CSV table of C-alpha atoms and ligand atoms in Angstrom, one decimal:
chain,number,residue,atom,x,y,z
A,210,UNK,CA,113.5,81.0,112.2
A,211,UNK,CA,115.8,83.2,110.6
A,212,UNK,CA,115.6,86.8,110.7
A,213,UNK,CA,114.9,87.2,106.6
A,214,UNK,CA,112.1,84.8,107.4
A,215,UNK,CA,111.3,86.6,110.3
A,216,UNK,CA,110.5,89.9,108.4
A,217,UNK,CA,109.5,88.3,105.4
A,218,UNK,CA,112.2,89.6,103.2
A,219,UNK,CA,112.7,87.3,100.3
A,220,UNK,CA,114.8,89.6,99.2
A,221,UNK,CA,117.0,90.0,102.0
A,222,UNK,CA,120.3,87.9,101.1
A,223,UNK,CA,119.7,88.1,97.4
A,224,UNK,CA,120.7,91.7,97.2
A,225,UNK,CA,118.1,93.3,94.9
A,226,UNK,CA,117.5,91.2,91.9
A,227,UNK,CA,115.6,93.6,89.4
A,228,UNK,CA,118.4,96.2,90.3
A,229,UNK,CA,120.7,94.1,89.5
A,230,UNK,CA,119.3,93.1,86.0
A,231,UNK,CA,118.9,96.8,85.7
A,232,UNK,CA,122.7,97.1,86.1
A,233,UNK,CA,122.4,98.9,89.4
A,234,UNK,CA,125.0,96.4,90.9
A,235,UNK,CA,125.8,96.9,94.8
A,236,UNK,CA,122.5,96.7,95.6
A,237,UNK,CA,121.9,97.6,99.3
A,238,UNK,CA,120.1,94.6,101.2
A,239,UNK,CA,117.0,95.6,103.0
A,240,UNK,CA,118.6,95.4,106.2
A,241,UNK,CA,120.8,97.5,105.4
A,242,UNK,CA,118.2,100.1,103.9
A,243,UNK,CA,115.9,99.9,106.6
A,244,UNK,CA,119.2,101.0,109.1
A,245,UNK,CA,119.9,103.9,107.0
A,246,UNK,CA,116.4,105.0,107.2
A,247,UNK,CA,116.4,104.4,110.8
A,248,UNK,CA,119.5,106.7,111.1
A,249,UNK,CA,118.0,109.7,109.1
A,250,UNK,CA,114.6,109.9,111.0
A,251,UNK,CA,116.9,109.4,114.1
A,252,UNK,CA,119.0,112.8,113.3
A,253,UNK,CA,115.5,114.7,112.7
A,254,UNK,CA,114.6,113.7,116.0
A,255,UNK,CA,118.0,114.6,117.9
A,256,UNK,CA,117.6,118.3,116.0
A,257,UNK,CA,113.5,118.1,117.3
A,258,UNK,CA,112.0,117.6,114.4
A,259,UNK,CA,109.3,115.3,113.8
A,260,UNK,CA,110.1,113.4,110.6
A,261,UNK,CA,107.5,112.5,108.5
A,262,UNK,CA,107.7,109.5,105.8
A,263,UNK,CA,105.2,110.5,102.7
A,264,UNK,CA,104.1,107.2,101.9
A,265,UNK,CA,102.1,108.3,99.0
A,266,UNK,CA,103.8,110.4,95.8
A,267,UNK,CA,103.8,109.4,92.3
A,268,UNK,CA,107.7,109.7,90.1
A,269,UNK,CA,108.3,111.1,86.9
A,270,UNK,CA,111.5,112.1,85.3
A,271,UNK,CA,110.7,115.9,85.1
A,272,UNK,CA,111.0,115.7,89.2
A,273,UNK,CA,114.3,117.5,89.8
A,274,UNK,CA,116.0,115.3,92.7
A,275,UNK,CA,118.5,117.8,94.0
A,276,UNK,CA,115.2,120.4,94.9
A,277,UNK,CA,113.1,117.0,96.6
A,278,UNK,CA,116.6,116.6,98.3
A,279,UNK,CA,117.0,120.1,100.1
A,280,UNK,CA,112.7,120.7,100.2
A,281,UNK,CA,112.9,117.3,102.4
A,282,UNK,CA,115.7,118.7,104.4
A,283,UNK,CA,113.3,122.2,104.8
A,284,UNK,CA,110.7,120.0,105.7
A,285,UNK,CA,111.3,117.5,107.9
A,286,UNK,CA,110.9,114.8,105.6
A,287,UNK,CA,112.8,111.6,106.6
A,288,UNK,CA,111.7,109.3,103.8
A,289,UNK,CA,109.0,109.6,100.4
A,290,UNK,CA,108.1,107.0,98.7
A,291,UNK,CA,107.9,107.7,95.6
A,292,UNK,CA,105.9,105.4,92.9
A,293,UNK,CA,107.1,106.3,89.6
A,294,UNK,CA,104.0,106.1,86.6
A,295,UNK,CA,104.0,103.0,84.7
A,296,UNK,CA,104.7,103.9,80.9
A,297,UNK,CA,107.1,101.3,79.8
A,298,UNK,CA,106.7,97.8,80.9
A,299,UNK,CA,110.3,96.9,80.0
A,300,UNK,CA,111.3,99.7,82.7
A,301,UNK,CA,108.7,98.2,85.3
A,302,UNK,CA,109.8,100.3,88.4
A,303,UNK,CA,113.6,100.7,87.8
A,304,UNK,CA,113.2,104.7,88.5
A,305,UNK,CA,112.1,104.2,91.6
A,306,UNK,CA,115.2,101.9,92.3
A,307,UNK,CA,117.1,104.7,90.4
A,308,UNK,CA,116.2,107.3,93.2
A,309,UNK,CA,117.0,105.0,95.9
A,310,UNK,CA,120.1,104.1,94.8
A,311,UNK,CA,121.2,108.0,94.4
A,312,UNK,CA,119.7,108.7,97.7
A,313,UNK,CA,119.6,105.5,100.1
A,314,UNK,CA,118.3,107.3,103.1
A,315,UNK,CA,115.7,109.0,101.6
A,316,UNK,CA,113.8,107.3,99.0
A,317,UNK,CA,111.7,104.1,99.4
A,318,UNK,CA,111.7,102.0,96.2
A,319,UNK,CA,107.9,101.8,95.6
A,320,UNK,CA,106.2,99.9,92.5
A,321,UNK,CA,104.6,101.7,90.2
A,322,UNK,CA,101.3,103.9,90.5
A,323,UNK,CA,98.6,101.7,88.9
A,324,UNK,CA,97.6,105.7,87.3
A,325,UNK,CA,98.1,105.0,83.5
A,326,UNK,CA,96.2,103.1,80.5
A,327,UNK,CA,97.7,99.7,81.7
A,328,UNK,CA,96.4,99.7,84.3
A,329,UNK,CA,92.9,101.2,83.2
A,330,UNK,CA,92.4,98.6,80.8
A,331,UNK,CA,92.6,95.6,82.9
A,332,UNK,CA,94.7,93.6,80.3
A,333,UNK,CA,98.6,93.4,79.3
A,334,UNK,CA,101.4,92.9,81.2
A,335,UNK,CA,101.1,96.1,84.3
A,336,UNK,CA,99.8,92.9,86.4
A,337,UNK,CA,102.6,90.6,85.5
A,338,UNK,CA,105.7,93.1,86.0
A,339,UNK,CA,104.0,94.1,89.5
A,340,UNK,CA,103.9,90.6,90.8
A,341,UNK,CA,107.8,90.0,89.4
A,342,UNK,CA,108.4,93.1,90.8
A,343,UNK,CA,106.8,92.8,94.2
A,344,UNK,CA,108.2,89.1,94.2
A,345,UNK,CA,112.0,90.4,93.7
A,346,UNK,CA,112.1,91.6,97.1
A,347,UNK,CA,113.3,95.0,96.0
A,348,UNK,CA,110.6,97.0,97.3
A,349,UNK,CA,108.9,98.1,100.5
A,350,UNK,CA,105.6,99.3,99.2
A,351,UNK,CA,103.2,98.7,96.2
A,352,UNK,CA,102.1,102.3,94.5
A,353,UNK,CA,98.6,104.0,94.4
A,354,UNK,CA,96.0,101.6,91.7
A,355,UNK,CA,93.1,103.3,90.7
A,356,UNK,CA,90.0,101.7,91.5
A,357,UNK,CA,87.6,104.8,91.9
A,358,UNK,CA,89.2,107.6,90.4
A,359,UNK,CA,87.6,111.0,89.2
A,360,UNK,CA,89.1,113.6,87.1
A,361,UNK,CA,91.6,115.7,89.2
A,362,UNK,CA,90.4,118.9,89.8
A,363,UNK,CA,93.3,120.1,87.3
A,364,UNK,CA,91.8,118.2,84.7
A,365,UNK,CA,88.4,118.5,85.2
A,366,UNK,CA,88.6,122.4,84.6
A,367,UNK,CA,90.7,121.1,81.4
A,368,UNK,CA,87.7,119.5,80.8
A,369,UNK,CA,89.8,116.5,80.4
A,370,UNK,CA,87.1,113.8,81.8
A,371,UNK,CA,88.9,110.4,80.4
A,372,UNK,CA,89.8,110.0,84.3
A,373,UNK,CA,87.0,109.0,85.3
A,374,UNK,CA,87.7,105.3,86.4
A,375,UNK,CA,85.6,102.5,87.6
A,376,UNK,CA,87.4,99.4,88.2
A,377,UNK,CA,85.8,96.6,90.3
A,378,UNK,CA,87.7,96.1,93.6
A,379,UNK,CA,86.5,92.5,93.7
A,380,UNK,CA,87.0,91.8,90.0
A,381,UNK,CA,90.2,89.8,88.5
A,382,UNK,CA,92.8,92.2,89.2
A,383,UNK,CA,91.4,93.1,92.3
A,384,UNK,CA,91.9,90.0,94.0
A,385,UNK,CA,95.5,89.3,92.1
A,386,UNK,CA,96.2,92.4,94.4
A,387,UNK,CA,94.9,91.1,97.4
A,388,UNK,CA,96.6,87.9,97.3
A,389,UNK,CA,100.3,89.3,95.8
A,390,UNK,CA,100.3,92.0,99.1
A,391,UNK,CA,98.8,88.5,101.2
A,392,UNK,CA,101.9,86.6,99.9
A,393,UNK,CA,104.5,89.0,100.1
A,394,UNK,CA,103.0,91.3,103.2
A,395,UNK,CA,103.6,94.5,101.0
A,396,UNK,CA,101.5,96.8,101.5
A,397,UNK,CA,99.2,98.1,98.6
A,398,UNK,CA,97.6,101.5,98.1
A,399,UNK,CA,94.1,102.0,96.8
A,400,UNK,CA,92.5,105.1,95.0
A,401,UNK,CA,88.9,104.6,95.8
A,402,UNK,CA,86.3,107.3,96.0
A,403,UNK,CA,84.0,106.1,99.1
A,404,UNK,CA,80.6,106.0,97.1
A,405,UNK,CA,77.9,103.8,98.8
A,406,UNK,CA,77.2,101.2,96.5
A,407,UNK,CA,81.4,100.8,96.6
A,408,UNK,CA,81.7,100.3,100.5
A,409,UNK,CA,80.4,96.9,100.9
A,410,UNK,CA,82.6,95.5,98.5
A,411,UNK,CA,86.1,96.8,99.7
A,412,UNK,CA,85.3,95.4,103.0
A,413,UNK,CA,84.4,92.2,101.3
A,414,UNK,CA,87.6,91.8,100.0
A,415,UNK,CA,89.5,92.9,103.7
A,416,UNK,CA,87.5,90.3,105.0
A,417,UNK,CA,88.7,87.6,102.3
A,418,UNK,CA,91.8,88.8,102.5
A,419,UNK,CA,93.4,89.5,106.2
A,420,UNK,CA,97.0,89.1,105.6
A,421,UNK,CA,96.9,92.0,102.8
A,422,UNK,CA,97.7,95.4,103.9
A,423,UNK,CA,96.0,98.6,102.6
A,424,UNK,CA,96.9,101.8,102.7
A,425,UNK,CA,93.2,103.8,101.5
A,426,UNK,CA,94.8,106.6,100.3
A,427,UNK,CA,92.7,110.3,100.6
A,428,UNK,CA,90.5,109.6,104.0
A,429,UNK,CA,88.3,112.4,104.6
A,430,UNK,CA,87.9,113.3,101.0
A,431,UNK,CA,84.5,113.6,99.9
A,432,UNK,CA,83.6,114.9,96.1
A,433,UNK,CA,80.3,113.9,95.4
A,434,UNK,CA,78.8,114.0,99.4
A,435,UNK,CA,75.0,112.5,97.6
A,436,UNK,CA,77.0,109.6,96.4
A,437,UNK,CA,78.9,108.9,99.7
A,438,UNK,CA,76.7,109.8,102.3
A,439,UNK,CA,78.0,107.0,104.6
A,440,UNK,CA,81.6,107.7,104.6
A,441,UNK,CA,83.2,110.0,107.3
A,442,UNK,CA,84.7,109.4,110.2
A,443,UNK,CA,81.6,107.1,112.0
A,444,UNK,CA,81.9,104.7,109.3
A,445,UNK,CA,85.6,104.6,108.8
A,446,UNK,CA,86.3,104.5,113.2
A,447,UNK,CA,83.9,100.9,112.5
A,448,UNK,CA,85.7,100.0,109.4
A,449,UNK,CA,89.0,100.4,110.9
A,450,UNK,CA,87.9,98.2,113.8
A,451,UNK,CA,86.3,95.8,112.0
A,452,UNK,CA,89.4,95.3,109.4
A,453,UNK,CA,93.2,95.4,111.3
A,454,UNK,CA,94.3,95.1,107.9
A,455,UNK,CA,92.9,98.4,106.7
A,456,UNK,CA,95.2,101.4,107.0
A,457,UNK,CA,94.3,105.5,105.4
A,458,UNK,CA,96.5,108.2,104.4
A,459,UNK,CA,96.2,112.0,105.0
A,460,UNK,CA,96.5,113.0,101.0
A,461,UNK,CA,94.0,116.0,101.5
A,462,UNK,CA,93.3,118.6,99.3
A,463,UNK,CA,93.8,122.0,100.0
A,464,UNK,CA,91.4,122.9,103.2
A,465,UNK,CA,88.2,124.9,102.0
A,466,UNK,CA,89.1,124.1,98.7
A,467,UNK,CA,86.2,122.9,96.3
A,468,UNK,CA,86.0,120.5,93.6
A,469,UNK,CA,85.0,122.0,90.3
A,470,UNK,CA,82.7,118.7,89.6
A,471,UNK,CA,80.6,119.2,92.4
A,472,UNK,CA,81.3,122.3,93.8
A,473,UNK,CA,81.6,120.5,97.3
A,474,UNK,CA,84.5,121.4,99.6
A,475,UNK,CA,86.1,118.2,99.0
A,476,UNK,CA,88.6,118.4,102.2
A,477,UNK,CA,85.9,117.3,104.9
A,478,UNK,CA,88.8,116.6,107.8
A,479,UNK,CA,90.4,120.2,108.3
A,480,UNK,CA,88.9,123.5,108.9
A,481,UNK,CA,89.8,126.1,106.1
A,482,UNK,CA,93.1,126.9,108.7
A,483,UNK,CA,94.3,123.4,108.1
A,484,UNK,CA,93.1,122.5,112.0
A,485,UNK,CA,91.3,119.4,112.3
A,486,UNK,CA,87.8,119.1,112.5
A,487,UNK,CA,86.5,117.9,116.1
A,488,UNK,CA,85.5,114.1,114.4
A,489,UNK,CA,88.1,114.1,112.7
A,490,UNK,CA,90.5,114.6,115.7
A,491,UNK,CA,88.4,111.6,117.5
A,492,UNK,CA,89.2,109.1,114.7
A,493,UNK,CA,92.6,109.7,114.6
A,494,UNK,CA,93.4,109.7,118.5
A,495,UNK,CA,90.5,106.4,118.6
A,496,UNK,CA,92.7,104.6,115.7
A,497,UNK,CA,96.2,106.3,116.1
A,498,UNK,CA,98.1,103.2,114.4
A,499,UNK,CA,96.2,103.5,111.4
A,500,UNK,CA,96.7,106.6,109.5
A,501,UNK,CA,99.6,108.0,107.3
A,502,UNK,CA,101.1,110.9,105.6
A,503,UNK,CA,100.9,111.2,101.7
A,504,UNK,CA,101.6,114.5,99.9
A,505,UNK,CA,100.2,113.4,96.9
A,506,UNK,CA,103.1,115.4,94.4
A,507,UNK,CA,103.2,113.8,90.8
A,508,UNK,CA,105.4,115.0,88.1
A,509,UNK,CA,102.6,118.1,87.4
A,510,UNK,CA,102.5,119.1,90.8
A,511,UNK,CA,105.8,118.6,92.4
A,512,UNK,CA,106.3,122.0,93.5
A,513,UNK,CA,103.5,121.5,95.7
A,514,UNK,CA,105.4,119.6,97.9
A,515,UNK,CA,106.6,122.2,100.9
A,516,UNK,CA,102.8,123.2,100.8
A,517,UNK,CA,101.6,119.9,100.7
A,518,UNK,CA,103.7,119.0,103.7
A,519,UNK,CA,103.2,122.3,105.7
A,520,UNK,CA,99.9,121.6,105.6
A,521,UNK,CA,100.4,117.8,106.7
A,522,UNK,CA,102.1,119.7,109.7
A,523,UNK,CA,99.2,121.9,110.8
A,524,UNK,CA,97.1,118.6,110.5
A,525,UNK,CA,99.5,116.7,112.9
A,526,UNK,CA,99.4,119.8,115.7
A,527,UNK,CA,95.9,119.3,116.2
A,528,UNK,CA,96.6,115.7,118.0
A,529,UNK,CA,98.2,114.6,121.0
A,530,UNK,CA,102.3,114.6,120.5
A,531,UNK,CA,102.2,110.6,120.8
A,532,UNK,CA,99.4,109.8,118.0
A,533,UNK,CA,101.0,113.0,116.1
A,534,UNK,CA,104.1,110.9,115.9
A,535,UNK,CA,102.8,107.5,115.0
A,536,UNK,CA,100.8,109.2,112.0
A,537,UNK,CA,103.8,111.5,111.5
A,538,UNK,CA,106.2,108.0,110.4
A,539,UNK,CA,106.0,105.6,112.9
A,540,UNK,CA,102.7,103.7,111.5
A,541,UNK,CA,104.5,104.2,108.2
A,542,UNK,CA,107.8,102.6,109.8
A,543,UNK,CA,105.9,99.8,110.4
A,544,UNK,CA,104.2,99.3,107.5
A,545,UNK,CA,107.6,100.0,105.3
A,546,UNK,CA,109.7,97.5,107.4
A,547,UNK,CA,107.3,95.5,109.5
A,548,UNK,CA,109.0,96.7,112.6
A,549,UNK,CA,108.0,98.9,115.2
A,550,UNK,CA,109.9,102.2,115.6
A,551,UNK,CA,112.3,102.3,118.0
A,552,UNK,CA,113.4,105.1,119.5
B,297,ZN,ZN1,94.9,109.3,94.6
């Protein structure tokens, strides 16, 4: 078998074909990506930093690239994936392949965030250019689609409520995004407030689906607790062990924080000082290959980002230094380039 077969990298002699219909030209193969990746996190280490890879963060072009550049440098931040929003379907993804080009070592070309009205409305072509996109072989991850989404806290006190999203998870476009990350082993990320009634299908749709991968983006997040009164960390320790192809990230909002729709501290994993609560602790060391780092920045909230990540930080000193590091970027590592971190 050959080694492109191995990974599963259709795109891996082709050398990057929506880059190079964007123009790009000189596109980098994956192999050759994934060894400039492997070479940043490996200078982090040698200076003893842990790196993180933010598998979660959504593009726009009001993101100033040289400040991402030098706050990942601050930070400890090997590699951020960073979804760009889907507002022009001619452009697909091409920013994200933009970024990487400019910066090979640190940017992950990620699909777009499924975060806009084409993807809200369940029609046109958002579906169509993800599947080319995610069929090109260009990129390592598919962004965040909204399946359960509530206002953001920003725009709920703009009393901006048109956020409020319900998309079935086991409708059309659900399964054409179980089946495209079955086909293609990218992983896909999922916005999906854990209310009751929603659990049941989700895992309905792991079950149909074990070769997709999915990162559940937001774990420990709770707005509404009377609508999601089975979700914490009981329930997702059984999940997870139920479903190897079920994966979280660490996207938390600020600890003690509280969400102006509920008035519920919507953080329910760290303590106000960022410290992990006690179950929280126990999921994590109990399922240390399955969680993430995501920062969560988007284009209105990208000078969150050393907060965002200092905070990630405090999260990650509350485990044991070898699950600390798989959460850190190692699970992301794998998930990213389907190999395990090597050292
Ligand atoms: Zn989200």
């Amino acid at each position: 078998m050959s080694l492109a077969a191995l990974c599963g990298w259709r795109g891996l002699s082709s050398g990057g074909q929506a880059e190079a219909q964007s123009g790009g030209g000189g596109a980098l193969s994956a192999a050759q990506r994934i060894a400039g990746w492997a070479e940043r996190a490996r200078s982090l280490l040698q200076r003893g930093i842990l790196p993180i890879i933010d598998t979660e963060a959504t593009y726009g072009g009001q993101i100033p690239t040289d400040s991402m550049v030098e706050q990942m440098d601050r930070h400890g931040v090997a590699l951020v994936c960073f979804a760009p929003n889907f507002n022009d379907p001619a452009r697909g993804s091409r920013s994200s392949l933009a970024l990487a080009k400019q910066h090979p070592d640190r940017f992950v070309p990620t699909t777009c965030d499924g975060t806009t009205g084409y993807w809200f409305r369940q029609q046109g072509p958002f579906l169509e250019v993800m599947q080319r996109e995610a069929r090109s072989g260009d990129f390592f991850l598919l962004g965040e689609l909204e399946f359960r989404h509530y206002p953001s806290p920003a725009q709920y006190r703009a009393r901006k409520f048109g956020r409020d999203i319900i998309i079935p998870i086991d409708g059309a476009w659900g399964h054409a995004v179980f089946q495209l990350s079955s086909e293609t082993g990218l992983a896909f990320q999922i916005h999906y407030e854990p209310e009751d009634a929603l659990l049941a299908p989700l895992e309905k749709m792991l079950e149909a689906y074990p070769g997709a991968k999915v990162i559940w983006c937001h774990a420990g997040q709770v707005r509404y607790p009377d609508r999601q009164s089975a979700y914490g960390p009981d329930y997702l320790r059984q999940t997870l062990s139920r479903h190897p192809n079920l994966f979280c990230d660490l996207a938390l909002s600020e600890p003690g924080s509280r969400y102006p729709g509920s008035g519920a501290i919507h953080n329910t994993a760290q303590f106000g000082d960022g410290r992990l609560r006690h179950e929280w602790r126990r999921l994590l060391e109990t399922h240390p290959d399955r969680f993430t780092i995501g920062s969560d920045i988007a284009p209105d909230r990208y000078e969150d980002f050393p907060t965002k990540i200092v905070q990630s930080r405090t999260l990650l000193a509350s485990l044991s230094r070898d699950t600390a590091a798989r959460i850190a970027f190692q699970n992301a590592w794998r998930l990213l380039t389907r190999q395990e971190w090597t050292a």
